[in-house]
Amino acid sequence: MARNWSKWAREEYDLAEKLYNAGFTYREIGQRMGKTRDQARSACNYLEVTDTSRPLPHARKDWPEIDRIITDCVEVEGMAVPQVVQRLAAMGKTVCRESVLKRLKRMPEIHREAKRNAAKKRAAASRLYWARQRAKRQQEAVA
């Protein structure tokens, strides 16, 4: 694969530093400058302007509300993680399964209850499956 590489001019470094300090993400900096996200990140690292304490621009601000919804879904409605993810999506809050699991691990009691709910749902599905299999065998025996 050919590399898309070109030497950066001093003005480009200055612009990258200015955009980074203005709060733009690496992707936005790259798009504005006609570079890739990784090129913009490398330039900022080269300039030593990166700040590890800077909040991530894509970090969610509504986690407290989502945590409350997760808790209600698990405790009140007896949901497991997949159902919680579906409920959040139906409410317009797209969250992946892994993120819900990470949040649940920070709440040990709720996490245990979600595991119990999942075990109950698996047991109910298993009972239903085997009841259908018995009914199918009985129909075949009669025929």
XYZ file of C-alpha atoms in Angstrom, residues 52-129:
78
model
C -3.796 13.867 28.457
C -6.150 15.590 30.907
C -8.168 17.089 28.060
C -11.668 15.552 28.074
C -12.541 13.369 25.143
C -14.879 15.170 22.751
C -16.883 12.015 22.087
C -17.388 11.120 25.757
C -21.055 10.908 26.667
C -22.479 13.477 29.011
C -25.675 11.534 29.751
C -24.180 8.553 31.637
C -25.972 9.359 34.922
C -29.328 9.186 33.137
C -28.322 5.990 31.311
C -27.176 4.431 34.601
C -30.584 5.190 36.114
C -32.344 3.588 33.124
C -30.081 0.510 33.334
C -30.829 0.150 37.040
C -34.582 0.459 36.486
C -34.538 -2.045 33.619
C -32.629 -4.639 35.639
C -34.305 -4.197 39.034
C -37.878 -3.359 38.124
C -38.408 -5.052 34.777
C -36.087 -8.042 35.232
C -34.115 -7.445 32.047
C -30.753 -8.866 31.021
C -28.101 -6.886 29.139
C -29.410 -7.479 25.577
C -32.887 -6.273 26.544
C -31.407 -3.231 28.311
C -29.485 -2.328 25.143
C -32.670 -2.672 23.085
C -34.622 -0.505 25.535
C -31.950 2.204 25.439
C -31.943 2.126 21.623
C -35.740 2.449 21.611
C -35.346 5.514 23.829
C -32.881 7.043 21.349
C -29.764 6.358 23.424
C -27.531 4.156 21.317
C -25.166 2.281 23.623
C -23.238 -0.864 22.754
C -23.514 -4.036 24.824
C -19.931 -3.761 26.058
C -20.546 -0.262 27.422
C -23.597 -1.468 29.349
C -21.532 -4.340 30.770
C -18.776 -1.917 31.838
C -21.338 0.276 33.573
C -22.892 -2.759 35.288
C -19.510 -3.903 36.594
C -19.298 -0.606 38.481
C -22.589 -1.523 40.196
C -21.958 -5.024 41.664
C -25.451 -5.638 43.090
C -27.159 -4.625 39.858
C -24.645 -6.695 37.862
C -25.471 -9.810 39.922
C -29.164 -9.212 39.433
C -28.691 -8.806 35.669
C -26.876 -12.158 35.629
C -29.760 -13.764 37.555
C -32.256 -12.257 35.113
C -30.283 -13.659 32.180
C -30.169 -17.124 33.801
C -33.947 -17.001 34.330
C -34.509 -16.053 30.687
C -32.241 -18.885 29.487
C -34.052 -21.391 31.729
C -37.447 -20.241 30.468
C -36.291 -20.512 26.846
C -34.912 -23.992 27.536
C -38.177 -25.157 29.135
C -40.124 -23.817 26.166
C -37.797 -25.553 23.693
